[in-house]
Amino acid sequence: MRPHLGVKEDGHLTIGGVDTVELAEEFGTPLYVVDEDRIRERYREFYRAFADLYPEVEIRYAYKANSTLAVLHILRQEGAGADVLSAGEIFLASKVGLSPDKIIFTGNNKTNEELELALEKGVTINFDSLHEMERLQRICSAKKKKAKVSFRVNPAVSPETHPHLATGLRESKFGIPAEQAMTAYTRAKEVEFFDVAGIHMHIGSQITSVDPFVEAATKLMDIAGELMDKGVELEFIDFGGGVGIRYERDKPYITPKDLAEALVPLVESKIDEHGLKKPILYFEPGRYIVGDAAILLARVSTIKETPFKKFIGVDAGFHVLLRPSFYGAYHETVVANKAGAPWEEKVDIAGNVCESGDILARDRVLPRIDEGDLIAFLDTGAYGIIMASRYNSRPLPAEVLVNRGEYDLIRERETFEDLIRGQRVPGRLR
Ligand code: LLP
């Protein structure tokens, strides 16, 4: 079990000291439940791992993992900056009160409108292509405004993760190839409106070995060295996110400490080798910080036994938790109202979306399940609620924040009215 989860004597699963069965009764299902303390713990663990070994470290939490306002406020309190990828996320970071110097904008295919907004707010703009640089150059010249910029460099390494989660392969759509880096920086340096401040990589997500990070970081540090020779001194080096979590207990995993112990000595030796001024190291973890902090609660509505399979039908589907269908992802499941009961049968937990790919958990051995039981899907804090949709005309679920026995609703359950909000039916159709 995870450190913030527990089982009461009556067999009820708890999170942050709160009974999940009671939460489901009070707020209904499907329901995301996030543990505040666990987010703080993971943030501090990540930050300390690097800050204990290197003088200047900044964490820019990847908003895409979970950008519920309350979660963003917790991370702001902890001192995290933001890695944002859209105008919407820039809006959220401002809403939370982050100062622009703590925000890095790393979207791909940024629109001119997004670039203008980023410029106006004064956030660091991390280019994904040379074309984007040229477009910002035009915008800056027109507005006579200076931008702090960097490039996302694609180091061409394989992170050994799900193909959808690898972003630093030679063929990926992200970043500029390492071979183009010199040209890109030399050109950017000539632009009077650019303050060329850093270099960035993000090689993928749910990575469970330090090797690809080390390989990519080596390339990035060598590029920083070459840039130094050409007179471009970098203020920061951003190693992106990607540290995986333990979705499955028996699979390999790494901790931030493992990564820091492998990465920091490499960075230090490259600083010496190339005679660099000590850059600030940025990291952009998303999943590691919020991933295991939340669970999703869903209610069993239907039980179907066929000669081939037993299906446990719940009131959630891939519109609530996309990861199993989209990436074949594994989320451990617990019967939250009989968490201590012995395992008895093998079942598939089926979602309620009208698609055959909508299976939330396959071949799980669980206690005997009855109608009305409550299923908890663990480790759903990252890319959970944030990837939810209204597909099949189901309103988005609610989200609750728990902390040491207390709880607050942080996202109201949507209503049917939300399904039609903003839509118009021309008079002639009525
Ligand atoms: N920085 C950049 C530029 C990113 O694109 C990402 C994630 C991160 C940081 C944070 O990565 P993390 O530490 O969370 O691995 N929806 C997928 C994950 C997509 C990740 C996208 N980029 C999933 O559910 O597994």
Tab-separated table of C-alpha atoms and ligand atoms in Angstrom:
chain	number	residue	atom	x	y	z
A	1	MET	CA	0.000	0.000	0.000
A	2	ARG	CA	1.092	3.600	-0.542
A	3	PRO	CA	2.200	5.547	2.566
A	4	HIS	CA	-0.807	7.885	2.464
A	5	LEU	CA	-3.326	5.059	2.019
A	6	GLY	CA	-4.567	2.831	4.798
A	7	VAL	CA	-7.233	0.290	5.687
A	8	LYS	CA	-9.571	0.749	8.652
A	9	GLU	CA	-10.817	-2.104	10.808
A	10	ASP	CA	-14.077	-2.189	8.872
A	11	GLY	CA	-12.103	-2.783	5.663
A	12	HIS	CA	-12.580	0.725	4.296
A	13	LEU	CA	-9.703	2.202	2.322
A	14	THR	CA	-8.489	5.559	3.615
A	15	ILE	CA	-6.505	8.313	1.919
A	16	GLY	CA	-4.880	11.052	3.972
A	17	GLY	CA	-6.767	9.683	6.981
A	18	VAL	CA	-10.174	10.059	5.306
A	19	ASP	CA	-12.579	7.148	4.712
A	20	THR	CA	-13.053	6.695	0.955
A	21	VAL	CA	-16.470	5.050	1.376
A	22	GLU	CA	-17.730	8.132	3.198
A	23	LEU	CA	-16.268	10.441	0.545
A	24	ALA	CA	-18.029	8.488	-2.204
A	25	GLU	CA	-21.308	8.728	-0.308
A	26	GLU	CA	-20.971	12.457	0.269
A	27	PHE	CA	-19.718	13.519	-3.159
A	28	GLY	CA	-20.875	10.699	-5.433
A	29	THR	CA	-18.820	8.794	-8.002
A	30	PRO	CA	-16.747	8.850	-10.111
A	31	LEU	CA	-14.619	10.912	-7.767
A	32	TYR	CA	-10.964	11.886	-7.813
A	33	VAL	CA	-9.417	12.211	-4.356
A	34	VAL	CA	-6.061	13.959	-3.963
A	35	ASP	CA	-3.834	13.906	-0.881
A	36	GLU	CA	-2.272	17.288	-0.159
A	37	ASP	CA	0.465	16.053	2.153
A	38	ARG	CA	1.587	13.487	-0.356
A	39	ILE	CA	2.071	16.170	-3.029
A	40	ARG	CA	4.144	18.217	-0.598
A	41	GLU	CA	6.180	15.175	0.402
A	42	ARG	CA	6.982	14.237	-3.193
A	43	TYR	CA	7.809	17.807	-4.152
A	44	ARG	CA	10.207	18.143	-1.235
A	45	GLU	CA	11.780	14.766	-1.975
A	46	PHE	CA	12.393	15.795	-5.577
A	47	TYR	CA	13.735	19.221	-4.727
A	48	ARG	CA	16.009	18.014	-1.908
A	49	ALA	CA	17.468	15.221	-4.029
A	50	PHE	CA	19.009	17.809	-6.341
A	51	ALA	CA	19.394	20.787	-4.003
A	52	ASP	CA	21.444	18.657	-1.590
A	53	LEU	CA	24.009	18.110	-4.350
A	54	TYR	CA	23.922	21.327	-6.363
A	55	PRO	CA	23.694	24.974	-5.284
A	56	GLU	CA	21.057	26.291	-7.672
A	57	VAL	CA	18.080	24.139	-8.513
A	58	GLU	CA	14.588	25.156	-9.563
A	59	ILE	CA	11.568	22.934	-9.971
A	60	ARG	CA	9.094	23.957	-12.614
A	61	TYR	CA	6.134	21.677	-12.051
A	62	ALA	CA	4.636	20.434	-15.338
A	63	TYR	CA	1.108	21.843	-15.240
A	64	LYS	CA	-0.130	19.328	-17.786
A	65	ALA	CA	0.056	16.517	-15.205
A	66	ASN	CA	-2.697	18.035	-13.040
A	67	SER	CA	-3.672	21.684	-13.186
A	68	THR	CA	-6.553	21.766	-10.749
A	69	LEU	CA	-6.212	25.166	-9.062
A	70	ALA	CA	-5.909	23.813	-5.526
A	71	VAL	CA	-3.075	21.522	-6.633
A	72	LEU	CA	-1.317	24.442	-8.319
A	73	HIS	CA	-1.638	26.490	-5.133
A	74	ILE	CA	-0.089	23.716	-3.047
A	75	LEU	CA	2.894	23.675	-5.391
A	76	ARG	CA	3.185	27.447	-5.432
A	77	GLN	CA	3.307	27.369	-1.623
A	78	GLU	CA	6.099	24.824	-1.854
A	79	GLY	CA	8.050	27.177	-4.112
A	80	ALA	CA	7.574	25.437	-7.448
A	81	GLY	CA	7.611	27.337	-10.718
A	82	ALA	CA	5.685	26.170	-13.775
A	83	ASP	CA	6.321	24.403	-17.038
A	84	VAL	CA	3.404	25.471	-19.226
A	85	LEU	CA	2.472	24.535	-22.780
A	86	SER	CA	-0.489	26.669	-23.790
A	87	ALA	CA	-2.095	30.065	-23.341
A	88	GLY	CA	-4.510	28.331	-20.972
A	89	GLU	CA	-1.673	27.179	-18.746
A	90	ILE	CA	-0.097	30.647	-18.803
A	91	PHE	CA	-3.486	31.924	-17.654
A	92	LEU	CA	-3.533	29.360	-14.839
A	93	ALA	CA	-0.008	30.220	-13.699
A	94	SER	CA	-0.949	33.907	-13.527
A	95	LYS	CA	-4.153	33.056	-11.718
A	96	VAL	CA	-2.139	31.195	-9.091
A	97	GLY	CA	0.084	34.245	-8.709
A	98	LEU	CA	3.369	32.908	-10.053
A	99	SER	CA	5.829	35.535	-11.115
A	100	PRO	CA	6.802	35.315	-14.810
A	101	ASP	CA	10.430	34.531	-14.012
A	102	LYS	CA	9.231	31.209	-12.588
A	103	ILE	CA	7.397	30.181	-15.750
A	104	ILE	CA	8.793	28.475	-18.834
A	105	PHE	CA	6.585	28.106	-21.891
A	106	THR	CA	7.421	24.912	-23.787
A	107	GLY	CA	4.551	24.154	-26.125
A	108	ASN	CA	5.030	22.827	-29.609
A	109	ASN	CA	3.280	24.512	-32.557
A	110	LYS	CA	2.775	27.671	-30.518
A	111	THR	CA	0.476	30.114	-32.241
A	112	ASN	CA	1.342	33.779	-32.721
A	113	GLU	CA	-1.370	34.626	-30.210
A	114	GLU	CA	0.264	32.364	-27.644
A	115	LEU	CA	3.680	33.870	-28.338
A	116	GLU	CA	2.231	37.364	-27.932
A	117	LEU	CA	0.626	36.468	-24.633
A	118	ALA	CA	3.867	34.906	-23.360
A	119	LEU	CA	5.803	37.999	-24.409
A	120	GLU	CA	3.326	40.318	-22.778
A	121	LYS	CA	3.459	38.325	-19.519
A	122	GLY	CA	7.252	38.123	-19.629
A	123	VAL	CA	7.584	34.353	-19.258
A	124	THR	CA	10.582	32.482	-20.678
A	125	ILE	CA	9.785	31.225	-24.163
A	126	ASN	CA	11.306	27.872	-25.026
A	127	PHE	CA	11.410	27.486	-28.813
A	128	ASP	CA	10.393	24.214	-30.365
A	129	SER	CA	11.529	25.154	-33.879
A	130	LEU	CA	13.466	27.743	-35.857
A	131	HIS	CA	10.232	28.894	-37.428
A	132	GLU	CA	8.837	29.701	-34.005
A	133	MET	CA	11.954	31.744	-33.269
A	134	GLU	CA	11.472	33.727	-36.490
A	135	ARG	CA	7.831	34.382	-35.654
A	136	LEU	CA	8.669	35.615	-32.159
A	137	GLN	CA	11.412	37.792	-33.613
A	138	ARG	CA	8.805	39.525	-35.793
A	139	ILE	CA	6.443	39.926	-32.861
A	140	CYS	CA	9.178	41.323	-30.579
A	141	SER	CA	10.305	43.795	-33.259
A	142	ALA	CA	6.751	44.983	-33.818
A	143	LYS	CA	6.147	45.432	-30.098
A	144	LYS	CA	9.676	46.597	-29.302
A	145	LYS	CA	9.733	44.171	-26.410
A	146	LYS	CA	12.491	41.857	-25.245
A	147	ALA	CA	11.935	38.142	-24.572
A	148	LYS	CA	13.887	35.668	-22.498
A	149	VAL	CA	14.330	32.618	-24.704
A	150	SER	CA	15.763	29.114	-24.884
A	151	PHE	CA	15.587	26.156	-27.256
A	152	ARG	CA	14.219	22.705	-26.692
A	153	VAL	CA	16.878	20.425	-28.120
A	154	ASN	CA	16.048	16.901	-29.171
A	155	PRO	CA	18.995	14.794	-28.008
A	156	ALA	CA	17.920	11.690	-29.978
A	157	VAL	CA	17.861	9.102	-27.190
A	158	SER	CA	15.470	6.259	-26.520
A	159	PRO	CA	13.942	6.413	-23.032
A	160	GLU	CA	12.523	2.845	-23.144
A	161	THR	CA	8.976	3.835	-22.320
A	162	HIS	CA	5.624	3.527	-24.105
A	163	PRO	CA	6.027	4.805	-27.704
A	164	HIS	CA	3.447	7.549	-27.036
A	165	LEU	CA	5.556	8.761	-24.120
A	166	ALA	CA	8.933	8.996	-25.865
A	167	THR	CA	9.590	12.560	-26.989
A	168	GLY	CA	13.330	12.700	-27.598
A	169	LEU	CA	13.727	10.162	-30.403
A	170	ARG	CA	15.339	11.306	-33.613
A	171	GLU	CA	11.958	11.071	-35.361
A	172	SER	CA	9.909	12.822	-32.624
A	173	LYS	CA	8.048	15.988	-33.461
A	174	PHE	CA	9.558	17.814	-30.486
A	175	GLY	CA	12.442	20.248	-30.306
A	176	ILE	CA	15.228	21.054	-32.724
A	177	PRO	CA	17.735	18.338	-33.618
A	178	ALA	CA	21.069	18.631	-31.786
A	179	GLU	CA	22.701	19.154	-35.201
A	180	GLN	CA	20.740	22.405	-35.639
A	181	ALA	CA	21.533	23.770	-32.184
A	182	MET	CA	24.591	25.828	-33.147
A	183	THR	CA	22.804	27.512	-36.042
A	184	ALA	CA	19.759	28.180	-33.891
A	185	TYR	CA	21.692	29.765	-31.031
A	186	THR	CA	24.006	31.751	-33.277
A	187	ARG	CA	20.984	33.231	-35.005
A	188	ALA	CA	19.091	33.903	-31.792
A	189	LYS	CA	22.128	35.642	-30.289
A	190	GLU	CA	22.045	38.167	-33.115
A	191	VAL	CA	18.448	39.164	-32.377
A	192	GLU	CA	18.484	42.352	-30.339
A	193	PHE	CA	15.146	41.541	-28.705
A	194	PHE	CA	16.254	38.132	-27.418
A	195	ASP	CA	17.928	37.395	-24.129
A	196	VAL	CA	19.222	33.886	-24.880
A	197	ALA	CA	19.101	32.316	-21.448
A	198	GLY	CA	19.006	28.552	-21.536
A	199	ILE	CA	18.781	25.151	-23.132
A	200	HIS	CA	16.100	22.536	-22.599
A	201	MET	CA	15.392	18.857	-23.141
A	202	HIS	CA	12.506	16.570	-22.289
A	203	ILE	CA	13.046	13.031	-23.487
A	204	GLY	CA	9.816	11.392	-22.426
A	205	SER	CA	7.623	10.360	-19.564
A	206	GLN	CA	7.366	7.410	-17.134
A	207	ILE	CA	11.083	6.697	-17.503
A	208	THR	CA	12.375	4.085	-15.071
A	209	SER	CA	16.120	4.111	-15.696
A	210	VAL	CA	18.684	6.889	-15.228
A	211	ASP	CA	20.648	5.896	-18.350
A	212	PRO	CA	18.640	7.789	-20.989
A	213	PHE	CA	18.722	10.917	-18.802
A	214	VAL	CA	22.492	10.648	-18.465
A	215	GLU	CA	22.959	10.048	-22.179
A	216	ALA	CA	20.791	13.017	-23.119
A	217	ALA	CA	22.218	15.301	-20.434
A	218	THR	CA	25.738	14.544	-21.666
A	219	LYS	CA	24.751	15.733	-25.133
A	220	LEU	CA	23.070	18.838	-23.722
A	221	MET	CA	26.101	19.771	-21.601
A	222	ASP	CA	28.400	19.331	-24.598
A	223	ILE	CA	26.182	21.639	-26.627
A	224	ALA	CA	26.314	24.158	-23.752
A	225	GLY	CA	30.125	23.867	-23.908
A	226	GLU	CA	30.210	24.472	-27.636
A	227	LEU	CA	27.919	27.456	-27.199
A	228	MET	CA	30.251	28.874	-24.568
A	229	ASP	CA	33.068	28.708	-27.123
A	230	LYS	CA	30.884	30.708	-29.493
A	231	GLY	CA	30.214	33.324	-26.848
A	232	VAL	CA	26.746	32.174	-25.732
A	233	GLU	CA	26.701	31.794	-21.962
A	234	LEU	CA	23.655	30.032	-20.584
A	235	GLU	CA	21.946	30.968	-17.339
A	236	PHE	CA	19.958	27.733	-17.043
A	237	ILE	CA	19.921	24.160	-18.232
A	238	ASP	CA	16.521	22.503	-18.126
A	239	PHE	CA	16.466	18.710	-17.965
A	240	GLY	CA	12.690	18.443	-18.361
A	241	GLY	CA	10.487	15.922	-16.583
A	242	GLY	CA	9.944	12.239	-17.055
A	243	VAL	CA	10.825	10.438	-13.819
A	244	GLY	CA	8.469	7.481	-13.645
A	245	ILE	CA	6.485	6.199	-10.675
A	246	ARG	CA	5.772	2.707	-9.341
A	247	TYR	CA	2.459	1.886	-10.949
A	248	GLU	CA	3.369	-1.799	-10.613
A	249	ARG	CA	5.196	-2.909	-7.493
A	250	ASP	CA	7.350	-5.528	-9.223
A	251	LYS	CA	8.613	-3.305	-12.048
A	252	PRO	CA	11.930	-1.404	-11.917
A	253	TYR	CA	11.794	2.227	-10.863
A	254	ILE	CA	14.082	5.139	-10.032
A	255	THR	CA	13.918	7.836	-7.392
A	256	PRO	CA	14.884	11.504	-7.784
A	257	LYS	CA	17.887	10.697	-5.564
A	258	ASP	CA	19.066	8.040	-8.050
A	259	LEU	CA	18.723	10.565	-10.828
A	260	ALA	CA	20.436	13.369	-8.912
A	261	GLU	CA	23.331	11.095	-7.968
A	262	ALA	CA	23.830	10.165	-11.616
A	263	LEU	CA	23.183	13.580	-13.126
A	264	VAL	CA	24.806	16.119	-10.819
A	265	PRO	CA	28.370	14.685	-10.947
A	266	LEU	CA	28.062	14.553	-14.731
A	267	VAL	CA	26.898	18.166	-14.865
A	268	GLU	CA	29.713	19.256	-12.519
A	269	SER	CA	32.350	17.472	-14.572
A	270	LYS	CA	31.015	18.986	-17.803
A	271	ILE	CA	31.043	22.440	-16.187
A	272	ASP	CA	34.740	21.942	-15.415
A	273	GLU	CA	35.527	20.392	-18.785
A	274	HIS	CA	33.959	23.252	-20.725
A	275	GLY	CA	34.779	26.038	-18.268
A	276	LEU	CA	31.102	26.970	-17.857
A	277	LYS	CA	29.738	29.413	-15.340
A	278	LYS	CA	27.550	27.322	-13.005
A	279	PRO	CA	24.102	27.314	-14.604
A	280	ILE	CA	20.850	27.014	-12.664
A	281	LEU	CA	19.444	23.527	-13.121
A	282	TYR	CA	15.746	23.329	-13.907
A	283	PHE	CA	13.615	20.214	-13.661
A	284	GLU	CA	10.026	19.849	-14.810
A	285	PRO	CA	8.543	16.855	-13.006
A	286	GLY	CA	4.817	16.301	-13.303
A	287	ARG	CA	3.982	12.673	-12.714
A	288	TYR	CA	6.492	12.166	-9.897
A	289	ILE	CA	4.987	14.998	-7.867
A	290	VAL	CA	1.274	14.292	-8.220
A	291	GLY	CA	1.038	10.786	-9.707
A	292	ASP	CA	0.561	8.639	-6.643
A	293	ALA	CA	-1.112	11.402	-4.624
A	294	ALA	CA	-4.599	10.725	-6.017
A	295	ILE	CA	-7.019	7.850	-6.418
A	296	LEU	CA	-10.144	7.553	-8.538
A	297	LEU	CA	-13.245	6.097	-6.902
A	298	ALA	CA	-15.862	4.413	-9.079
A	299	ARG	CA	-19.010	2.537	-8.093
A	300	VAL	CA	-19.825	-0.971	-9.322
A	301	SER	CA	-23.102	-0.865	-11.201
A	302	THR	CA	-23.230	-4.123	-13.161
A	303	ILE	CA	-21.727	-7.568	-12.880
A	304	LYS	CA	-21.639	-9.676	-16.004
A	305	GLU	CA	-20.473	-13.266	-16.150
A	306	THR	CA	-19.916	-14.963	-19.482
A	307	PRO	CA	-18.374	-18.389	-20.121
A	308	PHE	CA	-15.163	-16.505	-21.018
A	309	LYS	CA	-14.859	-13.582	-18.640
A	310	LYS	CA	-16.283	-11.886	-15.604
A	311	PHE	CA	-16.789	-8.163	-16.073
A	312	ILE	CA	-17.203	-5.719	-13.234
A	313	GLY	CA	-18.967	-2.692	-14.709
A	314	VAL	CA	-18.289	0.643	-13.036
A	315	ASP	CA	-19.629	4.185	-13.412
A	316	ALA	CA	-16.356	5.476	-14.911
A	317	GLY	CA	-14.692	4.834	-18.250
A	318	PHE	CA	-11.966	6.203	-20.433
A	319	HIS	CA	-13.700	9.564	-20.392
A	320	VAL	CA	-12.736	9.706	-16.700
A	321	LEU	CA	-9.408	7.834	-16.790
A	322	LEU	CA	-7.929	7.610	-20.264
A	323	ARG	CA	-4.565	6.054	-19.498
A	324	PRO	CA	-5.504	2.330	-19.569
A	325	SER	CA	-7.209	2.585	-22.970
A	326	PHE	CA	-4.788	5.044	-24.513
A	327	TYR	CA	-1.439	3.696	-23.347
A	328	GLY	CA	-2.393	0.251	-22.070
A	329	ALA	CA	-1.455	1.717	-18.688
A	330	TYR	CA	-1.734	-0.257	-15.462
A	331	HIS	CA	-3.420	1.208	-12.396
A	332	GLU	CA	-3.549	-0.952	-9.298
A	333	THR	CA	-7.136	-1.453	-8.117
A	334	VAL	CA	-8.502	-1.934	-4.622
A	335	VAL	CA	-12.068	-2.730	-3.587
A	336	ALA	CA	-12.322	0.298	-1.332
A	337	ASN	CA	-15.129	-0.966	0.907
A	338	LYS	CA	-13.493	-4.366	1.462
A	339	ALA	CA	-9.844	-3.525	1.175
A	340	GLY	CA	-8.676	-6.149	3.636
A	341	ALA	CA	-10.737	-9.037	2.195
A	342	PRO	CA	-8.994	-12.075	0.685
A	343	TRP	CA	-8.591	-12.224	-3.071
A	344	GLU	CA	-11.014	-14.625	-4.650
A	345	GLU	CA	-11.551	-14.092	-8.349
A	346	LYS	CA	-10.059	-12.802	-11.539
A	347	VAL	CA	-12.053	-10.066	-13.265
A	348	ASP	CA	-11.903	-7.330	-15.861
A	349	ILE	CA	-13.093	-3.921	-14.704
A	350	ALA	CA	-15.086	-2.504	-17.577
A	351	GLY	CA	-15.825	1.168	-18.123
A	352	ASN	CA	-19.196	2.552	-19.189
A	353	VAL	CA	-18.119	4.055	-22.515
A	354	CYS	CA	-19.627	2.458	-25.615
A	355	GLU	CA	-16.303	1.232	-26.975
A	356	SER	CA	-14.696	-2.153	-26.585
A	357	GLY	CA	-11.322	-0.581	-25.747
A	358	ASP	CA	-12.840	0.808	-22.577
A	359	ILE	CA	-11.440	-1.656	-20.050
A	360	LEU	CA	-9.952	0.087	-17.005
A	361	ALA	CA	-8.216	-2.960	-15.535
A	362	ARG	CA	-7.658	-6.405	-17.017
A	363	ASP	CA	-7.327	-9.794	-15.332
A	364	ARG	CA	-7.190	-8.497	-11.788
A	365	VAL	CA	-7.428	-10.853	-8.852
A	366	LEU	CA	-9.661	-9.158	-6.288
A	367	PRO	CA	-12.038	-9.984	-3.437
A	368	ARG	CA	-15.538	-11.070	-4.511
A	369	ILE	CA	-17.233	-7.973	-5.845
A	370	ASP	CA	-20.925	-7.119	-5.507
A	371	GLU	CA	-23.137	-4.439	-6.960
A	372	GLY	CA	-22.597	-1.158	-5.100
A	373	ASP	CA	-19.005	-1.924	-4.139
A	374	LEU	CA	-16.480	0.839	-4.556
A	375	ILE	CA	-13.390	0.437	-6.724
A	376	ALA	CA	-10.324	2.611	-6.141
A	377	PHE	CA	-7.884	3.074	-9.025
A	378	LEU	CA	-4.557	4.042	-7.506
A	379	ASP	CA	-1.875	6.439	-8.743
A	380	THR	CA	-4.264	8.503	-10.842
A	381	GLY	CA	-3.051	11.952	-9.786
A	382	ALA	CA	-1.108	12.609	-12.986
A	383	TYR	CA	-2.821	12.698	-16.376
A	384	GLY	CA	-6.058	11.556	-14.717
A	385	ILE	CA	-8.717	14.219	-14.299
A	386	ILE	CA	-6.794	16.449	-16.648
A	387	MET	CA	-7.323	14.073	-19.568
A	388	ALA	CA	-10.992	13.490	-18.759
A	389	SER	CA	-13.599	14.413	-21.347
A	390	ARG	CA	-17.371	14.606	-21.710
A	391	TYR	CA	-17.425	11.811	-24.293
A	392	ASN	CA	-20.725	9.920	-24.213
A	393	SER	CA	-22.306	13.057	-22.735
A	394	ARG	CA	-21.167	12.480	-19.211
A	395	PRO	CA	-20.338	15.535	-17.083
A	396	LEU	CA	-16.784	15.746	-15.714
A	397	PRO	CA	-16.246	14.192	-12.271
A	398	ALA	CA	-15.691	15.978	-8.984
A	399	GLU	CA	-12.361	16.236	-7.179
A	400	VAL	CA	-11.744	16.334	-3.446
A	401	LEU	CA	-8.591	17.304	-1.571
A	402	VAL	CA	-7.821	15.451	1.656
A	403	ASN	CA	-5.294	16.373	4.272
A	404	ARG	CA	-4.693	14.693	7.624
A	405	GLY	CA	-8.268	13.654	8.182
A	406	GLU	CA	-9.846	16.807	6.714
A	407	TYR	CA	-11.271	17.251	3.238
A	408	ASP	CA	-12.493	19.929	0.812
A	409	LEU	CA	-14.262	19.796	-2.511
A	410	ILE	CA	-11.862	21.404	-5.006
A	411	ARG	CA	-13.727	20.746	-8.242
A	412	GLU	CA	-17.492	20.509	-8.406
A	413	ARG	CA	-19.053	17.679	-10.333
A	414	GLU	CA	-20.385	19.024	-13.597
A	415	THR	CA	-24.096	19.012	-14.306
A	416	PHE	CA	-26.019	18.205	-17.499
A	417	GLU	CA	-26.214	21.938	-18.114
A	418	ASP	CA	-22.420	21.939	-18.487
A	419	LEU	CA	-22.830	19.543	-21.412
A	420	ILE	CA	-24.577	22.229	-23.442
A	421	ARG	CA	-22.911	25.351	-22.041
A	422	GLY	CA	-21.934	27.707	-24.849
A	423	GLN	CA	-23.881	25.839	-27.520
A	424	ARG	CA	-26.461	27.617	-29.678
A	425	VAL	CA	-29.246	26.216	-31.784
A	426	PRO	CA	-30.165	28.511	-34.692
A	427	GLY	CA	-33.831	29.576	-34.581
A	428	ARG	CA	-34.689	27.778	-37.821
A	429	LEU	CA	-33.879	24.439	-36.160
A	430	ARG	CA	-36.241	24.872	-33.276
B	1	LLP	N1	8.158	18.826	-19.521
B	1	LLP	C1	7.669	18.676	-20.764
B	1	LLP	C2	8.148	19.556	-21.835
B	1	LLP	C3	6.694	17.689	-21.020
B	1	LLP	O1	6.213	17.549	-22.251
B	1	LLP	C4	6.241	16.857	-19.956
B	1	LLP	C5	5.230	15.834	-20.198
B	1	LLP	C6	6.782	17.068	-18.678
B	1	LLP	C7	7.739	18.049	-18.500
B	1	LLP	C8	6.361	16.269	-17.486
B	1	LLP	O2	6.673	14.920	-17.624
B	1	LLP	P1	6.437	13.903	-16.403
B	1	LLP	O3	7.406	14.304	-15.300
B	1	LLP	O4	5.033	14.046	-15.954
B	1	LLP	O5	6.729	12.579	-16.967
B	1	LLP	N2	-0.393	11.652	-20.796
B	1	LLP	C9	0.756	10.808	-20.610
B	1	LLP	C10	1.986	11.602	-20.253
B	1	LLP	C11	2.323	12.686	-21.253
B	1	LLP	C12	3.523	13.499	-20.851
B	1	LLP	C13	3.638	14.710	-21.672
B	1	LLP	N3	4.739	15.565	-21.343
B	1	LLP	C14	0.429	9.747	-19.582
B	1	LLP	O6	-0.713	9.698	-19.123
B	1	LLP	O7	1.261	8.913	-19.224
